[in-house]
mmCIF file of C-alpha atoms and ligand atoms in Angstrom:
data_model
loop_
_atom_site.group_PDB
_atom_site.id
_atom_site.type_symbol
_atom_site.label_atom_id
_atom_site.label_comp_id
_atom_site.label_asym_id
_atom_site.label_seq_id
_atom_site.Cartn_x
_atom_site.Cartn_y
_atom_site.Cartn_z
ATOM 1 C CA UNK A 18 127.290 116.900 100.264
ATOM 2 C CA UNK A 19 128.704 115.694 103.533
ATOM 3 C CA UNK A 20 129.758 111.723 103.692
ATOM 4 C CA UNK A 21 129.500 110.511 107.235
ATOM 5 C CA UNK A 22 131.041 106.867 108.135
ATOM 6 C CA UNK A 23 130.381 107.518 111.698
ATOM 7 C CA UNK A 24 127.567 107.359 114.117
ATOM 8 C CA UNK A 25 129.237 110.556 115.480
ATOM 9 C CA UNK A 26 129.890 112.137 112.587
ATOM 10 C CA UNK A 27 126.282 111.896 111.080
ATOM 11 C CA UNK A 28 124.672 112.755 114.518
ATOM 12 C CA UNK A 29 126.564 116.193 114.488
ATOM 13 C CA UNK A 30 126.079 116.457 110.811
ATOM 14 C CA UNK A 31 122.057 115.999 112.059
ATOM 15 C CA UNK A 32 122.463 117.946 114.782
ATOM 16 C CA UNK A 33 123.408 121.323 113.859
ATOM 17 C CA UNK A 34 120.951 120.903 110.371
ATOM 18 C CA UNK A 35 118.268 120.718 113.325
ATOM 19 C CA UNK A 36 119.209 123.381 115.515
ATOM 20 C CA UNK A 37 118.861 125.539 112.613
ATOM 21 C CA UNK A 38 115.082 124.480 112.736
ATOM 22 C CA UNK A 39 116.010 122.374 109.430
ATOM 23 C CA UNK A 40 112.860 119.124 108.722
ATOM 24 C CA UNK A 41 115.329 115.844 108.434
ATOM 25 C CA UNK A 42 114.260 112.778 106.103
ATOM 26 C CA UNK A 43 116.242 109.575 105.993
ATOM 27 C CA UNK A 44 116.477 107.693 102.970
ATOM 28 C CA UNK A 45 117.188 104.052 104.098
ATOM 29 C CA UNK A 46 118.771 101.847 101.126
ATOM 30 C CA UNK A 47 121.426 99.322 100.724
ATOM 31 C CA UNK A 48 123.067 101.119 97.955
ATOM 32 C CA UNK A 49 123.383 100.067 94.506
ATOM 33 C CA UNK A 50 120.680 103.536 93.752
ATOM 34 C CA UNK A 51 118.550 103.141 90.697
ATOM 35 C CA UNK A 52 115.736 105.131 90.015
ATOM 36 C CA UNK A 53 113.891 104.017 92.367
ATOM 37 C CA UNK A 54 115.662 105.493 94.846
ATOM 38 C CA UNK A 55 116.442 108.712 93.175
ATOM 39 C CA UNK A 56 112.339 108.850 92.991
ATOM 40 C CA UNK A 57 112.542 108.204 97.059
ATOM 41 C CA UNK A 58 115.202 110.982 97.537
ATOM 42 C CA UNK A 59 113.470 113.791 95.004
ATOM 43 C CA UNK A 60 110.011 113.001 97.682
ATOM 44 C CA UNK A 61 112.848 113.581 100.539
ATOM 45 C CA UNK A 62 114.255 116.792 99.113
ATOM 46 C CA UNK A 63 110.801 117.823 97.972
ATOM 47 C CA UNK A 64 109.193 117.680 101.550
ATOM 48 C CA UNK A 65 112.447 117.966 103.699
ATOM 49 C CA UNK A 66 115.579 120.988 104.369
ATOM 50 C CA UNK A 67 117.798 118.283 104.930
ATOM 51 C CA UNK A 68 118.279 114.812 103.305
ATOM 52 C CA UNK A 69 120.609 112.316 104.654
ATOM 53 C CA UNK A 70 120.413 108.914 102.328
ATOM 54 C CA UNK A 71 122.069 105.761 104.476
ATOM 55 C CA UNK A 72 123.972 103.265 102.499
ATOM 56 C CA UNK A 73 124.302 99.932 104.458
ATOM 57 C CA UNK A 74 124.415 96.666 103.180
ATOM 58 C CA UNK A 75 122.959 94.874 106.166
ATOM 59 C CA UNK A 76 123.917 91.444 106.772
ATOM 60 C CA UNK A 77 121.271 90.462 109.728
ATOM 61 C CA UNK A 78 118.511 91.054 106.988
ATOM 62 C CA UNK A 79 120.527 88.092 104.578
ATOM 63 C CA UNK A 80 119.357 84.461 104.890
ATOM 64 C CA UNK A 81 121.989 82.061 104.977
ATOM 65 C CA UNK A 82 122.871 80.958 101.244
ATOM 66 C CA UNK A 83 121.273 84.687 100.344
ATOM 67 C CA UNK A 84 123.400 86.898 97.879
ATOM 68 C CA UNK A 85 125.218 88.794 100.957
ATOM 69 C CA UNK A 86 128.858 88.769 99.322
ATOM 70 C CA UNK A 87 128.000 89.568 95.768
ATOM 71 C CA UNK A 88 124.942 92.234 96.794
ATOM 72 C CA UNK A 89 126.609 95.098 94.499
ATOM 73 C CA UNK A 90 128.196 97.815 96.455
ATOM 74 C CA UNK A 91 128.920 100.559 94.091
ATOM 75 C CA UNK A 92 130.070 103.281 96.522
ATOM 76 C CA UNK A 93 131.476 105.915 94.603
ATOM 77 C CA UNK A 94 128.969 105.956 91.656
ATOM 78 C CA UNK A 95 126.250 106.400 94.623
ATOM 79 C CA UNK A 96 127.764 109.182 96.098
ATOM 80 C CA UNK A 97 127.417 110.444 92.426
ATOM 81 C CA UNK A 98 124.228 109.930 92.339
ATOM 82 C CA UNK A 99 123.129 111.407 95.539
ATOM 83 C CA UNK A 100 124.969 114.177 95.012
ATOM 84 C CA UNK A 101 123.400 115.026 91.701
ATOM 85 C CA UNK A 102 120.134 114.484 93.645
ATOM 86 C CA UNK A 103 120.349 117.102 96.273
ATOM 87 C CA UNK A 104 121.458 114.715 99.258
ATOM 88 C CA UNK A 105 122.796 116.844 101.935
ATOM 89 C CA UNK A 106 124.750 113.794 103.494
ATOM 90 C CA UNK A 107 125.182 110.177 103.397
ATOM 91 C CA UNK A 108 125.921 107.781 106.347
ATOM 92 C CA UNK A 109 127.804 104.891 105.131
ATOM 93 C CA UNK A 110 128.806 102.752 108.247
ATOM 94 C CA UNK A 111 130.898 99.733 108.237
ATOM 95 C CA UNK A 112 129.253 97.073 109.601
ATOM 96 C CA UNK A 113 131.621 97.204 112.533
ATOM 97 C CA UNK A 114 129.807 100.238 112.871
ATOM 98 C CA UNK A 115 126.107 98.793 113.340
ATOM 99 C CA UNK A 116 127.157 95.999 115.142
ATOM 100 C CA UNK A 117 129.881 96.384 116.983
ATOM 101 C CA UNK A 118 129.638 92.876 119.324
ATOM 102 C CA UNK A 119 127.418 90.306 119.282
ATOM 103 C CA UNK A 120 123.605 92.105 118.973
ATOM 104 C CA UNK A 121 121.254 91.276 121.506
ATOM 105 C CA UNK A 122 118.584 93.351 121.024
ATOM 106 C CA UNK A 123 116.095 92.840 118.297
ATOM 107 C CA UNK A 124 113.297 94.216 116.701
ATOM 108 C CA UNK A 125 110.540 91.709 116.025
ATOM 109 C CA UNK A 126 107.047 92.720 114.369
ATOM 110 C CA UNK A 127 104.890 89.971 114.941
ATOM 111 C CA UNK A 128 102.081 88.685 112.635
ATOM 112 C CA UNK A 129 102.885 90.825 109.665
ATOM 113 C CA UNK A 130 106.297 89.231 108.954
ATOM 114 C CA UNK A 131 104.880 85.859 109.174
ATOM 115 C CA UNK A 132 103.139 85.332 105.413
ATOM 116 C CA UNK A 133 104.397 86.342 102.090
ATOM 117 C CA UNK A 134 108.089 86.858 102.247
ATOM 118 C CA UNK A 135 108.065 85.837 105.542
ATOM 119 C CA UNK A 136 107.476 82.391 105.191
ATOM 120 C CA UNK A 137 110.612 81.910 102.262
ATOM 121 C CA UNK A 138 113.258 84.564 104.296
ATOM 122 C CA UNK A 139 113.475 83.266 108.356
ATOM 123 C CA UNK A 140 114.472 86.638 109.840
ATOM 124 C CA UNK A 141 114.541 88.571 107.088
ATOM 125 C CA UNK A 142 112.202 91.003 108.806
ATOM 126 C CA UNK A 143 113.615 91.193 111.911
ATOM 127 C CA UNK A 144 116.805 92.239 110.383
ATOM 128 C CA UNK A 145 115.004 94.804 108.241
ATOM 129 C CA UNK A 146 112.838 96.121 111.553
ATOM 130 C CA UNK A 147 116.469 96.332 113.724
ATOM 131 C CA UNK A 148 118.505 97.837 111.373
ATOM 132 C CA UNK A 149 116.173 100.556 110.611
ATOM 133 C CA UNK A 150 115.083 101.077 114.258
ATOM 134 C CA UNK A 151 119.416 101.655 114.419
ATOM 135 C CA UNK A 152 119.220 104.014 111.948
ATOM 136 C CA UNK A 153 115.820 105.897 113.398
ATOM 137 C CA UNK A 154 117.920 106.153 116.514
ATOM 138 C CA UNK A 155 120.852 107.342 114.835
ATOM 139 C CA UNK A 156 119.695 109.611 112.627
ATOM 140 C CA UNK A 157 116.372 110.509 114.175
ATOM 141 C CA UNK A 158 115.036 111.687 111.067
ATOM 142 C CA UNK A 159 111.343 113.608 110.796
ATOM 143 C CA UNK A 160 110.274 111.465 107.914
ATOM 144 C CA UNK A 161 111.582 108.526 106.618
ATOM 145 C CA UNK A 162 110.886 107.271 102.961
ATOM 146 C CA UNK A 163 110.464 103.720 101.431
ATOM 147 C CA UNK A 164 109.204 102.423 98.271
ATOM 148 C CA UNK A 165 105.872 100.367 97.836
ATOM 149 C CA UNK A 166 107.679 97.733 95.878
ATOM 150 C CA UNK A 167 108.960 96.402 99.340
ATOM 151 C CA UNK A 168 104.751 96.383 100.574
ATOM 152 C CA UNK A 169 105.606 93.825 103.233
ATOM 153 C CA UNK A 170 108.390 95.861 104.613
ATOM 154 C CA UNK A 171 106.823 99.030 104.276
ATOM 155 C CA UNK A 172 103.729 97.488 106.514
ATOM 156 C CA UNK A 173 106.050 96.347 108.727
ATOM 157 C CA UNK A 174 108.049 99.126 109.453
ATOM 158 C CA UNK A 175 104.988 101.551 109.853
ATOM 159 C CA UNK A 176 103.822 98.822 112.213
ATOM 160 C CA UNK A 177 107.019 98.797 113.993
ATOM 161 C CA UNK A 178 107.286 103.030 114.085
ATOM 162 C CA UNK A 179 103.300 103.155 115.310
ATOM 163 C CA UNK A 180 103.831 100.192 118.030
ATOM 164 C CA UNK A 181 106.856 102.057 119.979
ATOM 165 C CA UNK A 182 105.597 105.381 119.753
ATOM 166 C CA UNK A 183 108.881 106.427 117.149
ATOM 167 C CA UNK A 184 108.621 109.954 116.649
ATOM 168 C CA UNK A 185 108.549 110.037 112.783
ATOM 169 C CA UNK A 186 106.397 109.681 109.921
ATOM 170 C CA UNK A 187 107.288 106.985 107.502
ATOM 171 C CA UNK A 188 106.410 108.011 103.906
ATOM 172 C CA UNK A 189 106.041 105.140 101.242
ATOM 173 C CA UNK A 190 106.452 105.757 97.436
ATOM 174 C CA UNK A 191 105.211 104.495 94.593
ATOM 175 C CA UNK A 192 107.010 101.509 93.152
ATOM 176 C CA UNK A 193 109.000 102.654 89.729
ATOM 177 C CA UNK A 194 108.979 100.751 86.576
ATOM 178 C CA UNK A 195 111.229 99.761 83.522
ATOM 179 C CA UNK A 196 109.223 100.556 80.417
ATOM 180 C CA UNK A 197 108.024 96.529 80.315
ATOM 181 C CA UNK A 198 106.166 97.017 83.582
ATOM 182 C CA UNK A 199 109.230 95.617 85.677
ATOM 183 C CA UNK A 200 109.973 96.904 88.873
ATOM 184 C CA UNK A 201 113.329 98.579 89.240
ATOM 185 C CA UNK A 202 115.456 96.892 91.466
ATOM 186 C CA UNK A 203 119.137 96.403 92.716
ATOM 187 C CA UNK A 204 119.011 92.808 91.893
ATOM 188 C CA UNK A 205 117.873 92.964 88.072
ATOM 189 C CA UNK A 206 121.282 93.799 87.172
ATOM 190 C CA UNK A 207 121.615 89.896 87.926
ATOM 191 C CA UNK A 208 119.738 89.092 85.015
ATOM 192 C CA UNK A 209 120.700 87.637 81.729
ATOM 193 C CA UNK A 210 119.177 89.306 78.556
ATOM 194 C CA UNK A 211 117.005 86.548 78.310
ATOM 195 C CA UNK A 212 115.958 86.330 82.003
ATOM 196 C CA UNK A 213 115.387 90.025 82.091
ATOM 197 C CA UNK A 214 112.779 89.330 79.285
ATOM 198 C CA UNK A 215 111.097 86.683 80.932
ATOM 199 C CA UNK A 216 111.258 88.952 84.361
ATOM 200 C CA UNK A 217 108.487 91.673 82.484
ATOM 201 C CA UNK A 218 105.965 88.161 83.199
ATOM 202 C CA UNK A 219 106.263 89.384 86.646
ATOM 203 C CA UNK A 220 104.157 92.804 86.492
ATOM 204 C CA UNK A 221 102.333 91.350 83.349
ATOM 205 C CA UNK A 222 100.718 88.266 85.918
ATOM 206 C CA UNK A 223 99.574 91.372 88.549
ATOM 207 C CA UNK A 224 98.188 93.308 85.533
ATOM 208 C CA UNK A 225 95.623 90.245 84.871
ATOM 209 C CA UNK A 226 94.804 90.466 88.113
ATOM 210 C CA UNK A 227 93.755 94.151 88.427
ATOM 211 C CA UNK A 228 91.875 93.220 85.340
ATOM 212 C CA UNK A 229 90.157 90.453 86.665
ATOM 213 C CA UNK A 230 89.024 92.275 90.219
ATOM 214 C CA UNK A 231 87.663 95.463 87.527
ATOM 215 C CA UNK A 232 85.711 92.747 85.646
ATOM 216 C CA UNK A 233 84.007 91.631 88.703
ATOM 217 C CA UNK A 234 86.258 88.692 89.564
ATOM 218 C CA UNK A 235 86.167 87.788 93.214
ATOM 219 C CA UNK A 236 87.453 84.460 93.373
ATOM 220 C CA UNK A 237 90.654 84.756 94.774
ATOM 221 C CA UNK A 238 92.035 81.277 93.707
ATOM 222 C CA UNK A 239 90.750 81.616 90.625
ATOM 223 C CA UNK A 240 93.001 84.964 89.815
ATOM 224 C CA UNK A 241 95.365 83.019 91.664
ATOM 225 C CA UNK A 242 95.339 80.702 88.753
ATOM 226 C CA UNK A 243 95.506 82.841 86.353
ATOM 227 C CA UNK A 244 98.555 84.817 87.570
ATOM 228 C CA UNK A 245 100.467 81.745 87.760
ATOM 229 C CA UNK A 246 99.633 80.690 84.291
ATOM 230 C CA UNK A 247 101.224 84.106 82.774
ATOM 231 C CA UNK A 248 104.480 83.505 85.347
ATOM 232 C CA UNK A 249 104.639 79.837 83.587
ATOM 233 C CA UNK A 250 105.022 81.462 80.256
ATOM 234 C CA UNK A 251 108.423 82.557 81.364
ATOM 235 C CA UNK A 252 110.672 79.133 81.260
ATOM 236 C CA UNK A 253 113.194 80.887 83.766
ATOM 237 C CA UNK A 254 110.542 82.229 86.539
ATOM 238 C CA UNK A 255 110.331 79.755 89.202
ATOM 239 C CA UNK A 256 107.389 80.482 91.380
ATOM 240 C CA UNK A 257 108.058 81.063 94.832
ATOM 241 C CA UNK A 258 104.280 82.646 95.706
ATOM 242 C CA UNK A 259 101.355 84.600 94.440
ATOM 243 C CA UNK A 260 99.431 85.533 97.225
ATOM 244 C CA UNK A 261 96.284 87.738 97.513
ATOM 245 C CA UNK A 262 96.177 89.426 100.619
ATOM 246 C CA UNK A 263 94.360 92.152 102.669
ATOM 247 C CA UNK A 264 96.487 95.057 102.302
ATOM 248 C CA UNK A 265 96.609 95.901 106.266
ATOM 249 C CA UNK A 266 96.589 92.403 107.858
ATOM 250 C CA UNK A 267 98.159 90.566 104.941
ATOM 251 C CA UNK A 268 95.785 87.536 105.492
ATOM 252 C CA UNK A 269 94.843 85.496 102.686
ATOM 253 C CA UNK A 270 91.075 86.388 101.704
ATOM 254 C CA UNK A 271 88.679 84.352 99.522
ATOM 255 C CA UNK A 272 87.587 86.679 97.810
ATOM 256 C CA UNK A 273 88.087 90.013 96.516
ATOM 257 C CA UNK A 274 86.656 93.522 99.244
ATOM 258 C CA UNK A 275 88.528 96.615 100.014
ATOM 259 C CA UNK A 276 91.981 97.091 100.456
ATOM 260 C CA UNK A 277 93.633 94.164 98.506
ATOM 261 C CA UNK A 278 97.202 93.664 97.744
ATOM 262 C CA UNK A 279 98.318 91.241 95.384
ATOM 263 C CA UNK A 280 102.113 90.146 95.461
ATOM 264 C CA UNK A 281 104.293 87.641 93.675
ATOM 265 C CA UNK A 282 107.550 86.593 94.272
ATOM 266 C CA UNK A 283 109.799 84.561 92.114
ATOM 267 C CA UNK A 284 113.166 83.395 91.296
ATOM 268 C CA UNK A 285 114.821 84.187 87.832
ATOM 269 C CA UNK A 286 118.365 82.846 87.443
ATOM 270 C CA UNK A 287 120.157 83.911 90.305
ATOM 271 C CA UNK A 288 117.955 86.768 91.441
ATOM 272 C CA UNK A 289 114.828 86.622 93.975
ATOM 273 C CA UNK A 290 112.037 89.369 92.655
ATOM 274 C CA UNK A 291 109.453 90.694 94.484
ATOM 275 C CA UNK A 292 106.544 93.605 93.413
ATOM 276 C CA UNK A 293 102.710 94.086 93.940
ATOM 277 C CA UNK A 294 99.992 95.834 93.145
ATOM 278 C CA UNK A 295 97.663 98.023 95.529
ATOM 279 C CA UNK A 296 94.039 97.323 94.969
ATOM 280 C CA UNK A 297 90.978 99.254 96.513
ATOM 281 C CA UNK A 298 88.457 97.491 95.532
ATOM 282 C CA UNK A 299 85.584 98.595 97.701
ATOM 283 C CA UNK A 300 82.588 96.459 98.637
ATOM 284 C CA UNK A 301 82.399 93.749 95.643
HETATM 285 O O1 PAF B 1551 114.767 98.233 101.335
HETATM 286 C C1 PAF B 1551 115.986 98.195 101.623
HETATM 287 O O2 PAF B 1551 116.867 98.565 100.841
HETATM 288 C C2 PAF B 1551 116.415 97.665 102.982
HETATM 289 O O3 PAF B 1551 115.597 96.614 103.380
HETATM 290 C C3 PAF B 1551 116.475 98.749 104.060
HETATM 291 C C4 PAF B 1551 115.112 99.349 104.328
HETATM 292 C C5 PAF B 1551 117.444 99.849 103.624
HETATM 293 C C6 PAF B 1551 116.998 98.169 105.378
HETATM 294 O O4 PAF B 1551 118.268 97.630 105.233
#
């Protein structure tokens, strides 16, 4: 496995696995890989001849007062990782790198980055949607691979990809899961015993709600309600939203038909969660 900290380096590394006819997929992540990722990379190696995994901490994607500094950046035990996963390389830029002045260019999806996390993260998306733009250019990977746990992003970024014609497909994965139900995620390792308890309430308020739409429920408050009353059970989960959503616009809806997503965000200690559920739930 090749490490690239270059632009140049990883766009010869890319360029000669292409002119040997090799299928590229990018695996964007900010390090600190769990199984999560190592479920995005076996899809990459699965479907792709060559696998480059980028490892970039990205600091236009950080709100102010957001855990930039302390976001774990576990280098060599990645590089471990990867290479026990069949990476063929990884581009891990400094910053200095990505930005190297002041950026003027950004990507901006409209609409879709507006609700949900949108509304608790100011330019959060836009930092997501320029950054990986960067590293489509940079890598110009045939498929790129992200993980339904992020739904908002994922939207976003197909968005983004579909609006300005970027020659790839972008893959998304199904979100992985701690035994409890809870989403794996860099930030649980922020977690207290106790907290990471309490963080199981998370997947345990979207499970009432795929049980409510399959009894007939279509009353989106009222699930709503419900949701929030298993979060509340948790004394450390501080509610940031529940939202019901369509799953391609992500408007609110009143009630329940087709393509819902249901997502909930919290805060537990000093860690912001996120995870959702996928509903199809036809004509009700
Ligand atoms: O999901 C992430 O880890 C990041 O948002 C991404 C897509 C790597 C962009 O920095």
């Amino acid at each position: 496995m090749e490490v690239a900290k270059t632009i140049e380096s990883i766009r010869r590394l890319v360029g000669t696995a292409r002119s040997r006819g090799k299928k590229i997929g990018l695996v964007p992540t900010m390090g600190a890989l769990h199984i999560g990722h190592i479920s995005l990379i076996e899809a990459a190696v699965k479907e792709c001849d060559f696998v480059v995994v980028s490892i970039f901490v990205n600091p236009t994607q950080f709100v102010p007062g957001e855990d930039l500094e302390k976001y774990p950046r576990p280098l060599e035990a990645d590089l471990k990782i990867c290479r026990n996963a069949g990476v063929d390389a990884v581009f891990a830029p400094t910053p200095e790198q990505i930005y190297p002045g002041e950026n003027l260019t950004w990507v901006n999806v409209e609409k879709l980055t507006e609700p949900l996390c949108g509304q608790f993260r100011p330019g959060h998306f836009r930092g997501v949607t320029t950054v990986c733009a960067k590293l489509f250019n940079i890598v110009a990977p045939d498929i790129a691979f992200f993980g339904q746990k992020d739904a908002q992003q994922a939207i976003v970024i197909k968005r983004m990809a579909a609006d300005l014609n970027m020659p790839l497909e972008i893959v998304i994965c199904p979100t992985v899961r701690e035994p409890d139900g809870l989403a794996v995620s860099s930030r649980n390792q922020y977690l207290t015993a106790e907290q990471r308890k309490d963080a199981a309430y998370v997947y345990k308020s979207l499970q009432k709600c795929r049980q409510m739409i399959d009894a007939g429920i279509a009353d989106t408050r009222k699930i709503a309600v419900e949701m929030r009353k298993i979060l509340q059970q948790a004394s450390s989960i501080k509610i940031e939203y529940v939202s019901i959503v369509d799953a391609e616009t992500l408007q609110n809806i009143d009630r329940i038909a087709g393509k819902v997503l249901a997502a909930v965000a919290v805060g537990i200690g000093p860690a912001r969660l996120i995870d959702n559920i996928l509903v199809d739930a036809g004509k009700q």
